[in-house]
Tab-separated table of C-alpha atoms in Angstrom:
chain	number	residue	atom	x	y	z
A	30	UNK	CA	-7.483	-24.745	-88.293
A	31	UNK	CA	-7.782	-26.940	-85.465
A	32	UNK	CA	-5.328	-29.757	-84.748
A	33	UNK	CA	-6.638	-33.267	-82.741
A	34	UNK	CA	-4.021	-34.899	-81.147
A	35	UNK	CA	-6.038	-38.199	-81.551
A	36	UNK	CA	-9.251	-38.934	-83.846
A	37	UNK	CA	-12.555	-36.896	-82.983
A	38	UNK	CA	-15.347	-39.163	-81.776
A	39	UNK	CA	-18.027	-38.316	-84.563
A	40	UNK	CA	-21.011	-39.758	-82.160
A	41	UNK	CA	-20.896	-36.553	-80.119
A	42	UNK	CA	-21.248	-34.769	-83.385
A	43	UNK	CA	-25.091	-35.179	-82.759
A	44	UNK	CA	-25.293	-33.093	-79.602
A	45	UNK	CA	-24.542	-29.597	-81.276
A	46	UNK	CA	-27.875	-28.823	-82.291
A	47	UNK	CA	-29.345	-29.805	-79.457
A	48	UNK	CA	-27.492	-27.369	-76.357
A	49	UNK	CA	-29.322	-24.453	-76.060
A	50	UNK	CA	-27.553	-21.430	-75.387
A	51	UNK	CA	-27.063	-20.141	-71.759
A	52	UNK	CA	-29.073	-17.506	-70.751
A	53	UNK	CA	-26.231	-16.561	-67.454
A	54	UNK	CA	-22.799	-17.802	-67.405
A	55	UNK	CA	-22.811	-20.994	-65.235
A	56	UNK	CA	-26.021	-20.287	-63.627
A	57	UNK	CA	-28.713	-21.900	-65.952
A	58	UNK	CA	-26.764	-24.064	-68.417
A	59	UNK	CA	-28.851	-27.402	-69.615
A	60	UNK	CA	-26.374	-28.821	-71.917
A	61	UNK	CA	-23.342	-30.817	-70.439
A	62	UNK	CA	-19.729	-30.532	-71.227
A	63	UNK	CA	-18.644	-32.447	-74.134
A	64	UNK	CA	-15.575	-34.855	-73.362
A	65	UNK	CA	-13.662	-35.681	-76.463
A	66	UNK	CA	-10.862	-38.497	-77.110
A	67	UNK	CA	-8.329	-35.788	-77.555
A	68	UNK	CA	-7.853	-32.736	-76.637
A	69	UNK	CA	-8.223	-29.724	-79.459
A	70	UNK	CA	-5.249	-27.694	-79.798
A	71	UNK	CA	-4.673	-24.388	-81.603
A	72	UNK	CA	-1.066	-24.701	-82.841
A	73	UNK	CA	1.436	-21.982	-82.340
A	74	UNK	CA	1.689	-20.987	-85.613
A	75	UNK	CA	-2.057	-20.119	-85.949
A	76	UNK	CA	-3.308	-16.885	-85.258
A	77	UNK	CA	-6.983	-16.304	-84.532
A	78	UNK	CA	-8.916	-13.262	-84.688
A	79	UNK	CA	-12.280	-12.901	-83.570
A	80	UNK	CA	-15.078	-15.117	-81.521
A	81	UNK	CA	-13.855	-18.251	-80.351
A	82	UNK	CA	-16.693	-20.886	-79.473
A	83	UNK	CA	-16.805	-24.177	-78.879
A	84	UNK	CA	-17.675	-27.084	-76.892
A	85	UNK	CA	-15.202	-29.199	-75.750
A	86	UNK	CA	-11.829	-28.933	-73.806
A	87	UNK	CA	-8.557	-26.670	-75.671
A	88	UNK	CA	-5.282	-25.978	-75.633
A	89	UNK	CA	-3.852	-22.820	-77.191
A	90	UNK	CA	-0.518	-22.208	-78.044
A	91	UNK	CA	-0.627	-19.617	-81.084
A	92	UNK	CA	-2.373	-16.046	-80.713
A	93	UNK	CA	-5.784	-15.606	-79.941
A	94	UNK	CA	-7.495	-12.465	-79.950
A	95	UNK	CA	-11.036	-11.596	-79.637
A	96	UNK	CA	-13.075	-13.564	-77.283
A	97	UNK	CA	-13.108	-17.133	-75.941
A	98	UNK	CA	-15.939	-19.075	-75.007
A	99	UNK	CA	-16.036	-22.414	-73.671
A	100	UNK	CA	-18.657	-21.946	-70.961
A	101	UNK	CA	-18.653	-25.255	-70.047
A	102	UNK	CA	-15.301	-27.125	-70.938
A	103	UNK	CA	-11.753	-26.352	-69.868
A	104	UNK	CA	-9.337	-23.629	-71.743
A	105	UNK	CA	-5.142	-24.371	-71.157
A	106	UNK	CA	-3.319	-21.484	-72.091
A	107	UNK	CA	0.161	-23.196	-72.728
A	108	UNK	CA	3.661	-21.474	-72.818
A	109	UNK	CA	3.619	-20.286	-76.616
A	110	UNK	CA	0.169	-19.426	-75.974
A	111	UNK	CA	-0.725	-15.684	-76.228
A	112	UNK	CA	-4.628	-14.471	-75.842
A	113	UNK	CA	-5.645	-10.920	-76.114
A	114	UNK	CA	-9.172	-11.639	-75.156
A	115	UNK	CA	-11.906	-11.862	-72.627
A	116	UNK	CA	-11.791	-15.583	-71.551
A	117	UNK	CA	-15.109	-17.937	-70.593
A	118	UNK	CA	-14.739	-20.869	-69.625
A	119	UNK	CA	-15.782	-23.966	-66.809
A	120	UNK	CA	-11.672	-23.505	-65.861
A	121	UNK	CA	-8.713	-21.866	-67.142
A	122	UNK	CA	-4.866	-22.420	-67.057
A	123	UNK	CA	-2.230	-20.309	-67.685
A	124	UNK	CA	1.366	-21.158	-68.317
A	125	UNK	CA	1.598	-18.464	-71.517
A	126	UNK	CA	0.030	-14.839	-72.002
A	127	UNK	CA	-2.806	-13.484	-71.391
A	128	UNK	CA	-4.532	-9.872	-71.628
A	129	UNK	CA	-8.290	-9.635	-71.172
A	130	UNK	CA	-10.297	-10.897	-68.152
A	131	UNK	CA	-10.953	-14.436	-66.937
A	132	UNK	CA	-14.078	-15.806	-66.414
A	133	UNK	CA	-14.012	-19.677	-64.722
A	134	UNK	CA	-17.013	-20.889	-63.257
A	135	UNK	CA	-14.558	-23.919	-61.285
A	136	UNK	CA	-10.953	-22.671	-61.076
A	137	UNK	CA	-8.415	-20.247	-62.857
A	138	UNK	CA	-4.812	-21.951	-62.440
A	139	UNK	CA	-2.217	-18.993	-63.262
A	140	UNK	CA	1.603	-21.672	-63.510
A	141	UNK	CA	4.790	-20.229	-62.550
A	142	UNK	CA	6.369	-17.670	-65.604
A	143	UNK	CA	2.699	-17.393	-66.938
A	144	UNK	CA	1.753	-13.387	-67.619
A	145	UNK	CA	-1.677	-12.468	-67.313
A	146	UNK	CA	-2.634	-8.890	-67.413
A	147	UNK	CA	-6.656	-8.709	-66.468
A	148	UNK	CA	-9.186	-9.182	-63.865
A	149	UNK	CA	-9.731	-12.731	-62.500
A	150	UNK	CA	-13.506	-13.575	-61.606
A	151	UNK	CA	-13.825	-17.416	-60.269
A	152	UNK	CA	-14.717	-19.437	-56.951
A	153	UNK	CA	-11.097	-20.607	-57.082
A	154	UNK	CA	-8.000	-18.567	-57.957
A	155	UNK	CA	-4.523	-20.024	-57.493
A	156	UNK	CA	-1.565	-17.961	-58.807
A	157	UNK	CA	2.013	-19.978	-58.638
A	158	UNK	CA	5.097	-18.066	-57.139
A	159	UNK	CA	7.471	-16.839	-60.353
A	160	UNK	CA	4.152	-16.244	-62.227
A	161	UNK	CA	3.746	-12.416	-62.769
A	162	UNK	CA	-0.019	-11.078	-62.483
A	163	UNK	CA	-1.172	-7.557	-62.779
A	164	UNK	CA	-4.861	-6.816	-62.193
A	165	UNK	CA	-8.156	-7.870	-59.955
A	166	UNK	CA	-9.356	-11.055	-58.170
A	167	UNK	CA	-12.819	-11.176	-57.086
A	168	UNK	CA	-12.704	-13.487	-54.048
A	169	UNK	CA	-15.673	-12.331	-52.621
A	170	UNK	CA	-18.250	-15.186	-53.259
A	171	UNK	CA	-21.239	-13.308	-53.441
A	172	UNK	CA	-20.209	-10.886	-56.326
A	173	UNK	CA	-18.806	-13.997	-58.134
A	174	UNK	CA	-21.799	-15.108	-58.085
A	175	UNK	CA	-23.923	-11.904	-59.688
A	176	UNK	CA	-20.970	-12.002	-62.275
A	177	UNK	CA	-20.875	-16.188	-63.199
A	178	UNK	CA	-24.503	-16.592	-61.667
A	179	UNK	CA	-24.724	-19.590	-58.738
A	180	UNK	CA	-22.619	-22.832	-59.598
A	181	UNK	CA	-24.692	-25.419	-61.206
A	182	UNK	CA	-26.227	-27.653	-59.304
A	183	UNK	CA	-24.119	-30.941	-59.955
A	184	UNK	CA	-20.796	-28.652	-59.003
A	185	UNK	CA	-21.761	-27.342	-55.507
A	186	UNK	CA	-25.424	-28.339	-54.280
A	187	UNK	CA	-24.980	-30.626	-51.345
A	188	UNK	CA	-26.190	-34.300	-52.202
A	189	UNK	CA	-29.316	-34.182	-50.913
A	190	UNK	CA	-30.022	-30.437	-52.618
A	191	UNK	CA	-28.761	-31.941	-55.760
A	192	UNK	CA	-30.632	-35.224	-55.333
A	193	UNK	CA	-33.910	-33.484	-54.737
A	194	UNK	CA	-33.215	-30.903	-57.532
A	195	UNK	CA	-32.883	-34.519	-59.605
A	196	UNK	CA	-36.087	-35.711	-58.404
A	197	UNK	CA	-37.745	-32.862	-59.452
A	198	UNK	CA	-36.741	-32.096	-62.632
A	199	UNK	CA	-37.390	-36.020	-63.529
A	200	UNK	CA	-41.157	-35.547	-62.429
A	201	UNK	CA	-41.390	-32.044	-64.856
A	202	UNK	CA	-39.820	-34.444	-67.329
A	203	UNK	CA	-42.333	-37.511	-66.715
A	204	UNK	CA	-45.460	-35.341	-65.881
A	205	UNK	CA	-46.572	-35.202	-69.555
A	206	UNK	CA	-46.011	-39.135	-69.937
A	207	UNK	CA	-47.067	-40.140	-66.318
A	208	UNK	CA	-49.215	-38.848	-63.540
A	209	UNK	CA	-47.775	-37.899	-60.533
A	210	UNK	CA	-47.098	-40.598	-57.861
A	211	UNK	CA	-49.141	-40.226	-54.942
A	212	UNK	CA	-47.561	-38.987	-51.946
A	213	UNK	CA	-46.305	-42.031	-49.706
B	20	UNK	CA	19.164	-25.467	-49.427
B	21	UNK	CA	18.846	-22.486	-47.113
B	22	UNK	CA	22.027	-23.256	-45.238
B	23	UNK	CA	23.841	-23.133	-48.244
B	24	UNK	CA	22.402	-19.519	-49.612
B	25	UNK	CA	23.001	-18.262	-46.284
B	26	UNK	CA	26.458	-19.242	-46.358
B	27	UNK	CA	27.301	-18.588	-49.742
B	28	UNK	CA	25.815	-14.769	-48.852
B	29	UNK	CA	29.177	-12.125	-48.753
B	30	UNK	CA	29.418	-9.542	-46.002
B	31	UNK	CA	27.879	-6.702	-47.984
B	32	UNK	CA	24.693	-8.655	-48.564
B	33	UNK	CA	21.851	-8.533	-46.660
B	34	UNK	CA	20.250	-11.661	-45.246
B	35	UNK	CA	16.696	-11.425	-46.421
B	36	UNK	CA	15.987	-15.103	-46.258
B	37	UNK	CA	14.541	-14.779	-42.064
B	38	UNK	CA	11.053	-14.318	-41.838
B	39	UNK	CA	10.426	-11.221	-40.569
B	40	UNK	CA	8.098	-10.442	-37.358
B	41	UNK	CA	6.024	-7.118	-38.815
B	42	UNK	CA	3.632	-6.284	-35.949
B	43	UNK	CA	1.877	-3.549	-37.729
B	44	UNK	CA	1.167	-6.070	-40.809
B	45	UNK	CA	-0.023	-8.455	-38.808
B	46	UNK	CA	-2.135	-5.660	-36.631
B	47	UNK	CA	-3.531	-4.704	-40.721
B	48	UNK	CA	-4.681	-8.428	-40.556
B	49	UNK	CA	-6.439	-8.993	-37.113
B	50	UNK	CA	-8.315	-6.138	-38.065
B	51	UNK	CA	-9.749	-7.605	-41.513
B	52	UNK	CA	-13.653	-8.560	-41.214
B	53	UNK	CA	-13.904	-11.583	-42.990
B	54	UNK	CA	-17.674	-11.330	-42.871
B	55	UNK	CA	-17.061	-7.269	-44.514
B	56	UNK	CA	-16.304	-6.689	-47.841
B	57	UNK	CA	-12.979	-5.716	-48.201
B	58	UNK	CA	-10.875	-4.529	-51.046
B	59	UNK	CA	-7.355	-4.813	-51.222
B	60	UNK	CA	-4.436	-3.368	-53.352
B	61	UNK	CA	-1.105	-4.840	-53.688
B	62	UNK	CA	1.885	-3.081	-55.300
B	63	UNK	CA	3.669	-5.948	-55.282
B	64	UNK	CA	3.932	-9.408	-57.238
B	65	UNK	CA	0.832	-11.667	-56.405
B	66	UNK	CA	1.488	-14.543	-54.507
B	67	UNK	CA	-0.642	-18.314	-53.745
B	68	UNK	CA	0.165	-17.383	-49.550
B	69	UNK	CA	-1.376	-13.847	-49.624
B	70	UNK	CA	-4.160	-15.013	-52.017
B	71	UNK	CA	-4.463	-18.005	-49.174
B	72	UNK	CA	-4.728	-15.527	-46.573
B	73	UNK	CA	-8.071	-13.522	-47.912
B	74	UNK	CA	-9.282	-16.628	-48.965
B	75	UNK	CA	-11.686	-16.962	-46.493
B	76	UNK	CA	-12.453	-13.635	-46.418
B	77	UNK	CA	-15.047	-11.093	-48.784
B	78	UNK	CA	-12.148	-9.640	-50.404
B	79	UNK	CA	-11.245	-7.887	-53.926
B	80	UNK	CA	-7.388	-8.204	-54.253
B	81	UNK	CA	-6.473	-5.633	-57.039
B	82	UNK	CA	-2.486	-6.632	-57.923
B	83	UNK	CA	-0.158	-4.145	-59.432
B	84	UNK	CA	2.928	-5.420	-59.861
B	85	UNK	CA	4.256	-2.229	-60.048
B	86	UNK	CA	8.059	-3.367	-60.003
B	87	UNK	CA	8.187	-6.251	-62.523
B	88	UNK	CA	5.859	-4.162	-65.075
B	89	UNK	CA	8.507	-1.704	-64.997
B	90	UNK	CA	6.878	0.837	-63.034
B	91	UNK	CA	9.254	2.124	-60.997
B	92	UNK	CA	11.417	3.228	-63.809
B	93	UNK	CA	8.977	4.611	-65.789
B	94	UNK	CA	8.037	6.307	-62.432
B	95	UNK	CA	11.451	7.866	-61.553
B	96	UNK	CA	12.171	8.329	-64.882
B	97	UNK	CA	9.430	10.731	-65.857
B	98	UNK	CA	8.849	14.639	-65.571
B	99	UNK	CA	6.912	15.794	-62.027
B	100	UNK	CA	3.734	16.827	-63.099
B	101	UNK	CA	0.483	15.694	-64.936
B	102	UNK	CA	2.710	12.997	-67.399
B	103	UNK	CA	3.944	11.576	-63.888
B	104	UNK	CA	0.012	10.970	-61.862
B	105	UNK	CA	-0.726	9.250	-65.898
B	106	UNK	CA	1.742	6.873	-65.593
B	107	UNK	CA	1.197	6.260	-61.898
B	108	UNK	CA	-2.521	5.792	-62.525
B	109	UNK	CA	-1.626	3.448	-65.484
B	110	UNK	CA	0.345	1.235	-63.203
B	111	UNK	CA	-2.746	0.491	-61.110
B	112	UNK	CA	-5.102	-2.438	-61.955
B	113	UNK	CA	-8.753	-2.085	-63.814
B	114	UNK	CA	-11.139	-1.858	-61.415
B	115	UNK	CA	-14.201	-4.391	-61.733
B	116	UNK	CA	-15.344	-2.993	-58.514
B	117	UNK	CA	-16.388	0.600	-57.648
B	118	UNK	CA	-15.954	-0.340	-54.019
B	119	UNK	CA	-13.176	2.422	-52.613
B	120	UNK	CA	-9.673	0.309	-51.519
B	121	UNK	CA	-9.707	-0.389	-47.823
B	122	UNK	CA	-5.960	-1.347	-47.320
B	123	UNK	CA	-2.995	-1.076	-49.418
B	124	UNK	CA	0.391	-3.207	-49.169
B	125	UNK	CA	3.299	-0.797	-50.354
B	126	UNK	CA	6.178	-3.428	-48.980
B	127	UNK	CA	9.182	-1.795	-49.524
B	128	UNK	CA	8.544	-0.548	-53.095
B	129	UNK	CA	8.451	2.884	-51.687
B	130	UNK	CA	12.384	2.441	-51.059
B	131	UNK	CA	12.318	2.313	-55.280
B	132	UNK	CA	10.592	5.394	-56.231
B	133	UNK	CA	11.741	8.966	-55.929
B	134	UNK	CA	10.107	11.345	-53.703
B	135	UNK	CA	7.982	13.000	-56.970
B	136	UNK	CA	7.311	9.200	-57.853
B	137	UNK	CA	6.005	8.510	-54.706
B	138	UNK	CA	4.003	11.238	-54.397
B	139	UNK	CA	2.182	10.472	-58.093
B	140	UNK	CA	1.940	7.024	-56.737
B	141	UNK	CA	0.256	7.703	-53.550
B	142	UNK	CA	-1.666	10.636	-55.378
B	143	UNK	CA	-3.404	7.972	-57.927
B	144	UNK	CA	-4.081	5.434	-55.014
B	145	UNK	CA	-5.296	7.629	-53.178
B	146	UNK	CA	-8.069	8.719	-55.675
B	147	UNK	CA	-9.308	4.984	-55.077
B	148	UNK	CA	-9.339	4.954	-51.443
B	149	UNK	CA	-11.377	6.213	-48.680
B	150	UNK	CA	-11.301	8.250	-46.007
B	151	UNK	CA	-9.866	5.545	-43.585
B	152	UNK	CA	-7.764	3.916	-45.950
B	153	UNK	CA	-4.962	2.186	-44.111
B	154	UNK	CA	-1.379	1.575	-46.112
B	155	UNK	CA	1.433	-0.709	-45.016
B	156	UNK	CA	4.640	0.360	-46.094
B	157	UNK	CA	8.161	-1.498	-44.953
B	158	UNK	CA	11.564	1.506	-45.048
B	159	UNK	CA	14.926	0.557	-45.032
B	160	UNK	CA	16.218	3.170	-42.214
B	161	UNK	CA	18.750	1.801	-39.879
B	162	UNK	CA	21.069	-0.173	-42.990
B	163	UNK	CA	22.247	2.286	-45.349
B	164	UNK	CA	22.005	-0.453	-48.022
B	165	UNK	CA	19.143	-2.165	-49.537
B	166	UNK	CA	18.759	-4.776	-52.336
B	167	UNK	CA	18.931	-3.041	-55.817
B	168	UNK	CA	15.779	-4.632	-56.407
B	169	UNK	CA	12.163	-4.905	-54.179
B	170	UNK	CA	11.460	-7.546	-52.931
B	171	UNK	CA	9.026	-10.516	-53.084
B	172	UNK	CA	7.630	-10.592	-49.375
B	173	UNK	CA	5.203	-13.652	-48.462
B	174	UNK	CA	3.337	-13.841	-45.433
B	175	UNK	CA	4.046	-17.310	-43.340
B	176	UNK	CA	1.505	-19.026	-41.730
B	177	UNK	CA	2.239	-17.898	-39.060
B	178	UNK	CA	1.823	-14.529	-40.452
B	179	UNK	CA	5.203	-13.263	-40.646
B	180	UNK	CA	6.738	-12.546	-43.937
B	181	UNK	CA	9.574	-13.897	-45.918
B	182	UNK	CA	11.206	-12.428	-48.550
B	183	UNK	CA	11.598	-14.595	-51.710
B	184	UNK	CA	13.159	-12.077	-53.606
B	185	UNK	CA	16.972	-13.771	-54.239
B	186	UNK	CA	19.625	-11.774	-53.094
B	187	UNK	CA	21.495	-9.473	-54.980
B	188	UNK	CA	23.867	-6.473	-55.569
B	189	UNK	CA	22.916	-3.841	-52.921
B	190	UNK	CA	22.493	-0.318	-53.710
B	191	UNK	CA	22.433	2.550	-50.944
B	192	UNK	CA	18.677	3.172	-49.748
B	193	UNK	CA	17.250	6.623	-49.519
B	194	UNK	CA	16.372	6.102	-46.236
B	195	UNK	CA	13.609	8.240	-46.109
B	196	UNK	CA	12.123	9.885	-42.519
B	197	UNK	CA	8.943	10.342	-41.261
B	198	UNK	CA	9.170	13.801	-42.501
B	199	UNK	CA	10.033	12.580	-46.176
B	200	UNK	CA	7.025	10.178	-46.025
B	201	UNK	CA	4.536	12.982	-44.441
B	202	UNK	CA	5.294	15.169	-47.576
B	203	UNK	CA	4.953	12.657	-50.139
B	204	UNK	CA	2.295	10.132	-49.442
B	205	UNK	CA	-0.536	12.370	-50.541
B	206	UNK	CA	-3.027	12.710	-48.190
B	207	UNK	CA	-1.872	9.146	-46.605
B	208	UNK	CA	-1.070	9.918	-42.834
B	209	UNK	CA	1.798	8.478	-40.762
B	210	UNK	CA	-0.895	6.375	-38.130
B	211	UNK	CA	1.773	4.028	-36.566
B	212	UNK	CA	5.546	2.960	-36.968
B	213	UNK	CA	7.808	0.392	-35.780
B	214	UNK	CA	11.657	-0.335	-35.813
B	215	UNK	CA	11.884	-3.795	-36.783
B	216	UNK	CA	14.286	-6.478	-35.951
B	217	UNK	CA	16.430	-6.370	-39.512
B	218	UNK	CA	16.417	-2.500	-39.129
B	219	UNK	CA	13.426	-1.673	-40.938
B	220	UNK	CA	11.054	0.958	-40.231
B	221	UNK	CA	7.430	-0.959	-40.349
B	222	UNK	CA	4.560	1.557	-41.387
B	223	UNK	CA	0.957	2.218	-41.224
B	224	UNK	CA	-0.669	4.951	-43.130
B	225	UNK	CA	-4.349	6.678	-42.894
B	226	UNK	CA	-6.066	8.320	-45.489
């Protein structure tokens, strides 16, 4: 069903079983985005109806309609693209059709001639001139947040947040193996 | 690039490509508290500079479209009545927030829809707005042509606004008065106007 426009690295096969599912979009996600060789494409002669899932970056250029979820990986929409669904995903382009609402935790790109019919929730909306949009943008940061939950921490926490946040969760992950250090 | 459209534009065209100084948009602007929430709704095609604009500010932007989703037609083609506020209402984004609309950008599209068009228009905005609810509408009124299509107006940084929409074949503009506007806006108030420099009539409008 799927197409790979280069060989799928089989080593990251071994990860699947061990993500967790996220409890809120974006806010408490352990697992990180899988990176792939190539990039997964659904072809435009395949139609697809239902729940989309996965893991890793996609391009669609058939139909898709149902629901997409790539909560943590990024979702191109191309020109022969069309998706009747509710989109999640880490960030979303359009340069085809879309009707349903667009989740992005990072970014939703609408390209010039793209049509998107829906409601737009994301930290980051850009929406080309020529491209013809008909619905809502959240820009408001603190109801994008009660919709996507806060960014992670390694997207938005200043350094020494994130670095302390690091600290932390490296001591819950010692504590069972090590004492803790006394305090210098 | 400019020179040349400008040139190559015949005597019964209008020259659309000057950015326009619209005091009463701008005014609509100076008054947005970026630290309020604010919801906005936006007849007309969604652009990068207005989305730039509200960036920085708590904003919803609901964008209809109304003109290249065919509303217009479907407006001023259909029966007055309860068919007509359907269709009106239809045009209008989902909501995703139950927040009431705080300002609405008409542009010129009211130029485009008949006065029972309007009216169903203004009637279904109207039962998202507020008591307060300020709209910004742009009238052709001193040029008894207009372009036979609306146009594509983007505010400069300097907050003036261009209009990208390329120019056309002109058709003759209703040219609708105050009085015109009073009767059909539903409930939306004629607050302030201003006679602009290409012979528009720049308004605001209180619900």
């Amino acid at each position: 069903m799927f197409e790979r426009n280069k060989k799928e690295d089989h080593s990251e096969s071994q990860e699947f079983g061990s993500s967790e599912p996220d409890k809120t979009f974006g806010a408490t996600r352990k697992s990180k985005p899988r990176k792939s060789d190539g990039l997964a494409t659904i072809g435009r002669s395949i139609q697809i109806s239902g729940d989309l899932r996965g893991d890793e970056d996609l391009r669609i250029e058939g139909d898709v309609s149902g629901t997409v979820e790539l909560r943590n990986n990024a979702l191109t929409i191309g020109k022969e693209g069309m998706v009747h669904a509710d989109v999640y995903a880490r960030s979303i382009a359009v340069d085809g059709e879309t009707r349903g609402d667009l989740y992005a935790t990072e970014r939703v790109s609408v390209h010039v001639n793209a049509r998107v019919q829906g409601n737009i929730i994301s930290p980051r909306v850009s929406i080309e001139e020529g491209a013809h949009f008909k619905g809502s943008i959240e820009m408001d940061q603190a109801a994008v947040e009660k919709v996507l939950g806060k960014p992670a921490p390694e997207q938005k926490a200043k350094p020494e947040a994130a670095k302390a946040a690091a600290q932390k969760s490296a001591k819950e992950t010692s504590s069972n193996l090590n004492p803790p250090a006394g305090t210098a | 690039m400019t020179v040349s459209l400008r040139r190559a534009l015949s005597e019964d065209q209008l020259d659309t490509s000057q950015a326009l100084h619209a005091p009463l948009f701008q005014n609509v602007l100076v008054k947005l508290d970026p630290s309020e929430r604010s919801v906005l709704l936006d007849l007309g095609a969604a652009s990068t500079a207005m989305l730039a604009l509200f960036s920085e500010s708590r904003c919803c932007v609901e964008i209809a479209d109304v003109a290249h989703f065919g509303g217009c037609d479907r407006l001023n083609s259909a029966e007055p009545g309860p068919g007509l506020f359907d269709i009106a209402e239809a045009l209008l984004p989902e909501r995703v927030t139950s927040d009431p609309v705080d300002i609405v950008f008409c542009w010129d599209l009211p130029n485009y829809l008949s006065l029972p068009a309007l009216k169903a228009l203004m009637q279904a905005i109207g039962r998202r707005s507020r008591g307060g609810t300020i709209a910004h509408a742009l009238i052709y009124y001193a040029e008894r042509n207009m372009p036979k299509y609306p146009g594509r107006f983007v505010p400069t940084e300097d907050r003036k606004l261009e209009n990208h929409a390329l120019p056309g074949e002109l058709v003759s503009a209703p040219r609708y008065s105050p009085e015109d506007l009073t009767d059909n806006m539903s409930g939306f108030a004629i607050d302030r106007a201003r006679l602009l420099g290409n012979g528009m009539q720049e308004f605001l409008f209180r619900f």
